[in-house]
Coordinates of C-alpha atoms and ligand atoms in Angstrom, one line a residue:
X1 CA -21.5 5.2 11.3
X2 CA -19.0 6.4 13.9
X3 CA -16.9 4.6 16.5
X4 CA -17.6 5.5 20.3
X5 CA -14.8 4.4 22.4
X6 CA -14.1 5.1 26.1
X7 CA -10.9 4.5 28.2
X8 CA -10.4 0.7 28.7
X9 CA -8.0 -0.9 31.0
X10 CA -6.8 -4.5 32.2
X11 CA -8.1 -6.4 28.9
X12 CA -8.9 -10.1 29.8
X13 CA -9.7 -13.0 27.7
X14 CA -9.0 -14.1 23.9
X15 CA -9.1 -13.0 20.3
X16 CA -9.2 -15.1 17.4
X17 CA -7.5 -13.8 14.4
X18 CA -8.8 -14.6 11.0
X19 CA -7.1 -14.6 7.4
X20 CA -4.7 -12.3 6.2
X21 CA -6.1 -9.4 4.0
X22 CA -2.8 -8.8 2.1
X23 CA -2.4 -12.7 1.4
X24 CA -6.1 -13.2 0.5
X25 CA -6.2 -10.5 -2.2
X26 CA -3.1 -11.7 -4.2
X27 CA -4.4 -15.4 -3.6
X28 CA -7.8 -14.1 -4.9
X29 CA -6.1 -12.9 -8.1
X30 CA -4.1 -15.9 -8.4
X31 CA -7.2 -18.0 -8.7
X32 CA -7.8 -16.5 -12.1
X33 CA -5.1 -18.9 -13.3
X34 CA -7.3 -21.9 -13.1
X35 CA -10.7 -23.1 -14.7
X36 CA -11.2 -25.2 -11.6
X37 CA -13.1 -24.4 -8.7
X38 CA -11.1 -22.6 -5.6
X39 CA -12.2 -22.6 -2.3
X40 CA -10.7 -20.0 0.3
X41 CA -11.3 -20.5 4.0
X42 CA -11.1 -18.4 7.1
X43 CA -11.7 -15.4 5.0
X44 CA -12.7 -12.3 7.4
X45 CA -15.8 -9.8 6.8
X46 CA -13.5 -6.9 5.5
X47 CA -14.6 -4.5 2.7
X48 CA -11.7 -4.9 0.6
X49 CA -12.6 -8.7 -0.2
X50 CA -15.9 -7.4 -1.0
X51 CA -14.6 -5.1 -3.6
X52 CA -12.0 -7.8 -5.1
X53 CA -15.0 -10.0 -5.5
X54 CA -16.9 -7.2 -7.5
X55 CA -13.8 -6.7 -9.6
X56 CA -13.2 -10.3 -10.3
X57 CA -17.2 -10.9 -10.9
X58 CA -17.0 -8.1 -13.4
X59 CA -14.5 -10.3 -15.3
X60 CA -16.7 -13.2 -15.3
X61 CA -15.8 -14.9 -12.1
X62 CA -18.5 -16.5 -10.3
X63 CA -17.9 -16.1 -6.8
X64 CA -19.9 -17.4 -3.8
X65 CA -19.3 -16.4 0.0
X66 CA -20.8 -18.5 2.6
X67 CA -19.8 -17.2 6.1
X68 CA -16.0 -16.9 6.0
X69 CA -15.6 -19.4 3.1
X70 CA -15.3 -18.0 -0.4
X71 CA -15.9 -20.5 -3.4
X72 CA -14.4 -19.1 -6.7
X73 CA -15.0 -20.2 -10.2
X74 CA -13.1 -18.7 -13.1
X75 CA -14.3 -21.0 -15.7
X76 CA -15.1 -18.4 -18.2
X77 CA -13.6 -14.8 -17.7
X78 CA -13.6 -11.9 -20.0
X79 CA -10.3 -9.9 -19.5
X80 CA -11.5 -6.8 -21.2
X81 CA -14.4 -6.5 -18.8
X82 CA -13.3 -4.1 -15.9
X83 CA -15.1 -2.6 -13.0
X84 CA -12.8 0.6 -13.2
X85 CA -14.8 2.2 -10.4
X86 CA -14.1 -0.6 -8.0
X87 CA -10.4 -1.2 -9.3
X88 CA -9.6 2.5 -8.1
X89 CA -10.7 1.6 -4.8
X90 CA -8.0 -0.9 -3.7
X91 CA -4.5 -1.4 -4.2
X92 CA -5.2 -5.0 -4.4
X93 CA -6.8 -4.5 -8.0
X94 CA -3.5 -4.0 -9.5
X95 CA -2.9 -8.0 -9.0
X96 CA -5.2 -9.2 -11.6
X97 CA -2.3 -8.1 -14.0
X98 CA 0.0 -11.1 -13.7
X99 CA -2.5 -14.0 -13.7
X100 CA -4.5 -12.5 -16.5
X101 CA -1.3 -12.0 -18.7
X102 CA -0.4 -15.5 -18.0
X103 CA -3.7 -17.2 -18.7
X104 CA -5.0 -15.1 -21.8
X105 CA -1.9 -13.1 -22.5
X106 CA -4.0 -9.9 -22.2
X107 CA -5.1 -7.6 -19.3
X108 CA -6.7 -4.4 -18.9
X109 CA -6.8 -2.2 -15.6
X110 CA -7.1 1.2 -14.2
X111 CA -4.4 2.5 -12.0
X112 CA -5.2 1.0 -8.6
X113 CA -6.5 2.8 -5.5
X114 CA -5.6 2.1 -1.9
X115 CA -4.8 4.1 1.4
X116 CA -3.6 7.7 0.7
X117 CA -0.2 7.0 2.4
X118 CA 2.3 8.3 -0.1
X119 CA 3.0 7.8 -3.7
X120 CA 1.7 4.5 -4.8
X121 CA 2.9 4.1 -8.6
X122 CA 3.0 0.6 -10.2
X123 CA 6.3 1.2 -12.5
X124 CA 7.9 -1.8 -11.0
X125 CA 4.8 -3.9 -12.0
X126 CA 4.9 -2.6 -15.4
X127 CA 8.6 -2.7 -15.8
X128 CA 8.6 -6.2 -14.8
X129 CA 6.1 -7.5 -17.4
X130 CA 7.7 -5.5 -20.1
X131 CA 10.9 -7.2 -19.4
X132 CA 8.8 -10.6 -19.5
X133 CA 7.9 -9.5 -23.1
X134 CA 4.5 -7.8 -22.6
X135 CA 3.6 -4.8 -24.4
X136 CA 2.3 -2.0 -22.1
X137 CA -0.1 0.8 -23.3
X138 CA -1.5 3.5 -21.1
X139 CA -4.1 6.1 -22.0
X140 CA -5.0 8.1 -19.3
X141 CA -6.1 6.0 -16.4
X142 CA -6.5 3.0 -18.6
X143 CA -3.7 0.4 -19.0
X144 CA -3.6 -2.5 -21.6
X145 CA -1.0 -5.3 -21.3
X146 CA -0.7 -8.0 -23.8
X147 CA 1.9 -10.4 -25.3
X148 CA 3.7 -13.7 -25.0
X149 CA 5.9 -13.9 -22.1
X150 CA 9.5 -15.4 -22.2
X151 CA 11.6 -16.5 -19.3
X152 CA 14.0 -14.0 -18.1
X153 CA 15.7 -12.8 -14.9
X154 CA 14.0 -10.0 -13.4
X155 CA 15.4 -7.5 -10.8
X156 CA 13.4 -5.1 -8.6
X157 CA 14.9 -1.6 -7.9
X158 CA 12.8 -2.0 -4.6
X159 CA 11.5 -5.5 -3.2
X160 CA 7.9 -4.3 -3.8
X161 CA 5.2 -6.7 -2.3
X162 CA 2.8 -6.1 -5.1
X163 CA 5.4 -6.3 -8.0
X164 CA 6.8 -9.4 -6.7
X165 CA 3.4 -11.0 -6.4
X166 CA 2.4 -9.8 -9.9
X167 CA 5.6 -11.1 -11.5
X168 CA 5.3 -14.5 -9.7
X169 CA 1.9 -15.1 -11.0
X170 CA 2.6 -13.7 -14.4
X171 CA 5.5 -16.4 -15.0
X172 CA 3.5 -19.4 -13.9
X173 CA 2.8 -20.7 -17.5
X174 CA 6.2 -19.3 -19.1
X175 CA 8.0 -22.4 -20.3
X176 CA 11.3 -22.3 -18.6
X177 CA 13.0 -20.5 -15.7
X178 CA 11.9 -17.0 -14.6
X179 CA 14.0 -15.5 -11.6
X180 CA 13.0 -12.5 -9.7
X181 CA 15.9 -10.9 -7.7
X182 CA 15.5 -8.4 -4.9
X183 CA 12.1 -9.8 -4.4
X184 CA 9.7 -9.0 -1.5
X185 CA 10.3 -11.5 1.5
X186 CA 7.1 -10.8 3.4
X187 CA 5.1 -13.8 4.8
X188 CA 2.4 -13.1 2.2
X189 CA 4.7 -13.7 -0.5
X190 CA 5.6 -17.0 1.2
X191 CA 1.6 -17.8 1.4
X192 CA 1.1 -16.9 -2.5
X193 CA 3.8 -19.1 -3.4
X194 CA 2.8 -22.1 -1.2
X195 CA -1.0 -21.6 -2.7
X196 CA 0.3 -21.5 -6.4
X197 CA 2.5 -24.5 -5.4
X198 CA -0.5 -26.4 -4.4
X199 CA -2.5 -25.5 -7.5
X200 CA 0.4 -27.3 -9.5
X201 CA 2.5 -24.3 -10.1
X202 CA 6.3 -24.6 -9.5
X203 CA 7.6 -21.8 -7.5
X204 CA 10.8 -22.0 -5.6
X205 CA 12.4 -19.5 -3.1
X206 CA 9.4 -17.7 -2.0
X207 CA 9.7 -15.9 1.1
X208 CA 13.4 -15.1 0.0
X209 CA 15.1 -12.5 -2.0
X210 CA 15.3 -14.5 -5.0
X211 CA 12.3 -16.3 -6.3
X212 CA 12.4 -18.9 -9.4
X213 CA 9.2 -19.7 -11.1
X214 CA 9.3 -22.8 -13.6
X215 CA 6.7 -22.6 -16.2
X216 CA 4.0 -25.5 -16.3
X217 CA 1.3 -26.1 -18.7
X218 CA -1.6 -25.8 -16.3
X219 CA -2.9 -25.4 -12.7
X220 CA -5.7 -26.8 -10.9
X221 CA -8.0 -25.7 -7.9
X222 CA -8.3 -26.9 -4.4
X223 CA -9.2 -25.8 -0.9
X224 CA -6.5 -23.2 0.7
X225 CA -6.4 -21.4 4.1
X226 CA -4.5 -18.3 3.8
X227 CA -2.3 -17.5 6.5
X228 CA -3.7 -15.5 9.6
X229 CA -3.5 -11.7 9.6
X230 CA -0.2 -10.5 11.3
X231 CA -1.3 -6.9 11.1
X232 CA -4.5 -7.6 12.6
X233 CA -2.9 -9.3 15.4
X234 CA -0.3 -6.9 15.8
X235 CA -2.6 -4.1 16.1
X236 CA -4.7 -5.4 18.9
X237 CA -1.3 -6.7 20.6
X238 CA -0.3 -3.1 20.8
X239 CA -3.8 -2.1 22.1
X240 CA -3.4 -4.9 25.2
X241 CA 0.0 -3.4 25.6
X242 CA -1.4 0.1 25.9
X243 CA -4.3 -0.6 28.1
X244 CA -2.8 -3.3 30.2
X245 CA -4.1 -6.7 30.6
X246 CA -3.5 -10.4 29.7
X247 CA -5.1 -11.6 26.5
X248 CA -4.3 -14.8 24.1
X249 CA -4.3 -14.2 20.4
X250 CA -5.3 -17.4 18.8
X251 CA -4.6 -18.5 15.2
X252 CA -1.4 -16.4 15.0
X253 CA 1.9 -17.5 13.6
X254 CA 4.4 -15.8 16.3
X255 CA 7.3 -15.9 13.8
X256 CA 5.4 -13.4 11.5
X257 CA 5.3 -10.9 14.5
X258 CA 9.0 -11.4 15.7
X259 CA 9.9 -7.3 14.8
X260 CA 6.9 -6.5 17.1
X261 CA 7.5 -9.1 19.7
X262 CA 11.3 -7.8 20.0
X263 CA 10.1 -4.2 20.4
X264 CA 7.3 -4.6 22.8
X265 CA 9.8 -6.8 25.0
X266 CA 12.2 -4.1 24.8
X267 CA 9.4 -1.7 26.1
X268 CA 8.8 -3.8 29.2
X269 CA 5.8 -5.8 27.8
X270 CA 5.4 -9.6 28.4
X271 CA 5.0 -11.3 25.3
X272 CA 4.6 -15.2 25.4
X273 CA 4.9 -17.1 21.8
X274 CA 3.0 -20.5 21.4
X275 CA 3.0 -22.8 18.2
X276 CA -0.1 -20.8 16.8
X277 CA -0.9 -18.2 19.4
X278 CA 0.7 -15.3 21.4
X279 CA 0.0 -14.0 24.9
X280 CA 0.3 -10.5 25.8
X281 CA 0.4 -9.4 29.6
X282 CA 0.8 -5.7 30.3
X283 CA 0.6 -3.6 33.3
X284 CA -0.1 -0.8 31.4
X285 CA 3.2 1.2 32.0
X286 CA 6.1 0.9 29.5
X287 CA 9.2 2.8 28.2
X288 CA 9.4 4.2 24.5
X289 CA 11.6 2.9 21.8
X290 CA 12.6 3.6 18.3
X291 CA 11.3 1.6 15.3
X292 CA 12.4 2.0 11.5
X293 CA 9.9 0.5 9.1
X294 CA 11.6 -1.3 6.4
X295 CA 10.7 -4.2 4.0
X296 CA 10.5 -7.6 5.9
X297 CA 12.0 -8.7 7.9
X298 CA 12.2 -5.0 9.2
X299 CA 9.6 -3.6 11.4
X300 CA 6.2 -3.6 9.3
X301 CA 5.0 -0.5 7.9
X302 CA 1.5 -1.5 8.6
X303 CA 2.0 -1.3 12.4
X304 CA 3.7 1.9 12.3
X305 CA 0.6 3.7 13.0
X306 CA -0.5 1.7 15.7
X307 CA 2.7 2.0 17.2
X308 CA 2.5 5.7 17.3
X309 CA -0.3 5.4 19.7
X310 CA 1.3 3.3 21.8
X311 CA 4.5 5.7 22.2
X312 CA 2.3 8.6 22.6
X313 CA 1.6 7.1 26.2
X314 CA 5.0 5.4 26.7
X315 CA 7.8 6.6 29.1
X316 CA 10.2 9.0 27.4
X317 CA 10.8 9.7 23.8
X318 CA 10.7 7.5 20.8
X319 CA 11.5 7.8 17.2
X320 CA 9.3 6.6 14.2
X321 CA 10.8 6.3 10.8
X322 CA 9.0 4.8 7.8
X323 CA 11.3 3.8 5.0
X324 CA 8.5 2.3 3.0
X325 CA 5.9 4.8 2.5
X326 CA 6.6 8.7 1.8
X327 CA 3.7 10.1 3.7
X328 CA 2.2 7.7 6.4
X329 CA 1.9 10.0 9.5
X330 CA -1.5 11.6 8.9
X331 CA -2.9 9.9 11.8
X332 CA -0.2 11.9 14.1
X333 CA -2.3 15.0 13.4
X334 CA -5.3 13.3 15.2
X335 CA -3.2 11.9 18.0
X336 CA -2.1 15.4 18.5
X337 CA -5.7 16.5 19.0
X338 CA -6.0 14.2 21.7
X339 CA -3.0 15.5 23.7
X340 CA 0.0 13.5 22.1
X341 CA 3.4 15.3 21.6
X342 CA 4.4 14.1 18.0
X343 CA 6.5 16.5 15.7
X344 CA 7.1 15.5 12.2
X345 CA 10.5 15.6 10.3
X346 CA 10.6 14.2 6.9
X347 CA 9.9 10.3 7.0
X348 CA 10.5 10.5 10.9
X349 CA 8.0 11.2 13.8
X350 CA 9.5 12.3 17.2
X351 CA 7.1 11.2 19.9
X352 CA 7.3 12.6 23.7
X353 CA 5.4 10.3 25.9
X354 CA 2.5 12.0 27.8
X355 CA 0.9 11.0 31.0
X356 CA -2.7 10.3 29.4
X357 CA -4.3 11.2 26.2
X358 CA -7.6 12.8 26.4
X359 CA -10.8 11.8 24.4
X360 CA -12.3 13.5 21.4
X361 CA -13.6 13.6 18.0
X362 CA -11.0 12.3 15.4
X363 CA -11.1 11.2 12.0
X364 CA -9.8 8.2 10.3
X365 CA -7.9 8.7 6.8
X366 CA -6.5 5.5 5.8
X367 CA -6.8 1.6 7.3
X368 CA -4.0 1.5 9.6
X369 CA -4.1 5.0 10.8
X370 CA -7.8 4.2 11.8
X371 CA -6.5 1.3 13.7
X372 CA -4.1 3.6 15.6
X373 CA -7.1 5.9 16.5
X374 CA -9.1 3.1 17.8
X375 CA -6.0 2.2 20.1
X376 CA -5.6 5.8 21.0
X377 CA -9.5 5.9 21.8
X378 CA -8.8 2.9 24.5
X379 CA -6.1 4.4 25.9
X380 CA -7.5 8.0 26.5
X381 CA -9.2 9.3 29.3
X382 CA -13.1 10.3 28.4
X383 CA -14.9 9.7 25.3
X384 CA -13.5 9.2 21.8
X385 CA -15.8 9.4 18.6
X386 CA -14.2 8.3 15.5
X387 CA -15.5 9.1 12.1
X388 CA -13.9 7.7 8.7
X389 CA -14.8 4.2 9.9
X390 CA -15.2 3.1 6.3
X391 CA -11.1 2.8 6.3
X392 CA -11.2 0.5 9.4
X393 CA -13.8 -1.7 7.6
X394 CA -11.2 -2.1 5.0
X395 CA -9.2 -4.4 6.7
X396 CA -10.2 -5.4 10.3
X397 CA -12.9 -8.0 10.5
X398 CA -15.6 -7.8 13.3
X399 CA -13.5 -5.6 15.4
X400 CA -16.1 -4.2 17.6
X401 CA -17.0 -7.8 18.7
X402 CA -13.5 -8.8 19.1
X403 CA -12.6 -5.8 21.1
X404 CA -15.6 -6.0 23.3
X405 CA -15.1 -9.6 23.9
X406 CA -11.8 -8.8 26.1
X407 CA -13.3 -5.7 27.7
X408 CA -13.0 -2.9 25.5
X409 CA -15.6 0.1 25.9
X410 CA -16.2 0.1 22.2
X411 CA -19.5 0.4 20.2
X412 CA -20.9 1.6 16.8
X413 CA -23.1 4.5 16.6
X414 CA -25.2 5.0 13.4
Ligands
EPZ512 C1 1.4 -4.0 0.2 O1 1.4 -2.7 -0.7 C2 0.2 -3.9 1.0 N1 -1.0 -4.1 0.4 C3 0.4 -2.9 2.2 O2 -0.5 -2.9 2.9 C4 1.8 -2.8 2.9 O3 1.9 -1.6 3.6 C5 2.7 -2.8 1.8 O4 2.6 -4.1 0.7 C6 4.1 -2.8 2.3 O5 4.4 -4.1 3.1 C7 -1.5 -5.2 -0.1 O6 -1.0 -6.2 0.1 C8 -2.8 -5.2 -0.7 P1 5.0 -2.1 -2.2 P2 2.0 -2.7 -2.1 O7 4.6 -2.4 -3.6 O8 2.1 -3.9 -2.8 C9 7.0 1.8 -3.8 C10 -2.3 -2.2 4.5 O9 -2.4 -1.4 5.1 N2 6.5 1.2 -5.3 O10 5.7 -3.2 -1.4 O11 1.5 -1.6 -2.5 C11 5.5 2.5 -3.0 O12 5.4 3.6 -3.6 C12 -1.6 -1.9 3.1 O13 -2.7 -3.3 4.7 C13 7.0 2.0 -6.3 O14 7.7 3.0 -6.3 O15 3.4 -2.3 -1.5 C14 5.8 2.2 -1.7 O16 6.7 3.4 -1.3 C15 -1.0 -0.5 3.1 N3 6.7 1.2 -7.5 C16 6.9 0.9 -1.7 O17 7.3 0.8 -2.8 C17 5.9 0.1 -7.7 O18 5.7 -0.2 -8.6 C18 6.4 -0.2 -1.1 O19 5.4 -0.6 -1.9 C19 5.4 -0.5 -6.4 C20 5.7 0.0 -5.3

């Protein structure tokens, strides 16, 4: 499948945002903590969720999808049965470590996959579970973790999102108080803590840099709606900014998008937040700016690539620095093929805005880079053909329908 996109201007209407990929994956993993049924609502049709379903099904989970509803039953699980091929496809597979260790004191996994955006080790995850008392054996790609956990104070060298999530879940049944210092503060962490507490866990400070987990004997099931996807929303908001138009984004927590809102306003784009929506109005002309991607509440690295597309047609020069991932600029090569003027130096991209990009044949190499190329195709004159669409399908649900709904000239070609 390829994407065919033509220049799109003056987008009008509304886009409804659905559940957040990077909140759903840890919450699906957290459901392994309980034998009771867990129902998750507003789950988008994205391939990372389908892969996570296969990974958990291999472990013995019974998972039914009914539209945007996931019904999960983890009554009987076998932690030794791993779907290694699937686990090496997504980063989210690493998140089964914590809940399995907590529930059955044993977990087996292979090194996770995920977008090729730099080194993606899991040393912080493994160091953390070792500190909690687990024994970690690594043989080639296979990792086995086992042991009884004891409460302690952990400190992360880097506020890793995944390591924070794994260690939160690992400590849920550990009697006493486990503390995680220098924890990640992303909204998805807060959402995981909220889900865990709804099932009966006792997690405090989630969303801040210090999280305390008080061990409980058991947790239960329930119905939960994960937070809306701030990166899906942000990607399309940047698209409206670049094309021009007036679009309302429904089911968005505007506070999750403060770094982007601040930046777009600085560039001259009109952003109006509502209680659970955001409206973008743009005349399609704007100045450049600078972003430094940092752990939350810094500018999100997942919007770095889409912002490169916007800066490519902004007035003046923009600097983009990514302090989270060591090499997350593969998309700039494709943008330059479309006439952008982007020069890389280490983890910084220097972008001189051009009058207009020119459509062409480009290839997505990762999820958010694919999002950036979709936006560039919307901004560029002439036709753009995007291959590597499987990457886009990982994290943007029903994107052709959503974008066509506001006037984007986009279609899938088989
Ligand atoms: C999560 O990845 C997200 N993925 C990423 O979204 C997101 O970009 C990232 O957090 C940062 O916000 C999911 O939630 C499934 P990290 P994660 O651990 O947990 C280094 C997307 O496009 N690190 O915070 O892997 C790591 O190399 C994806 O939706 C270690 O060195 O991110 C990176 O440089 C892409 N050792 C930095 O920390 C470790 O043990 C941030 O990684 C773990 C991480």
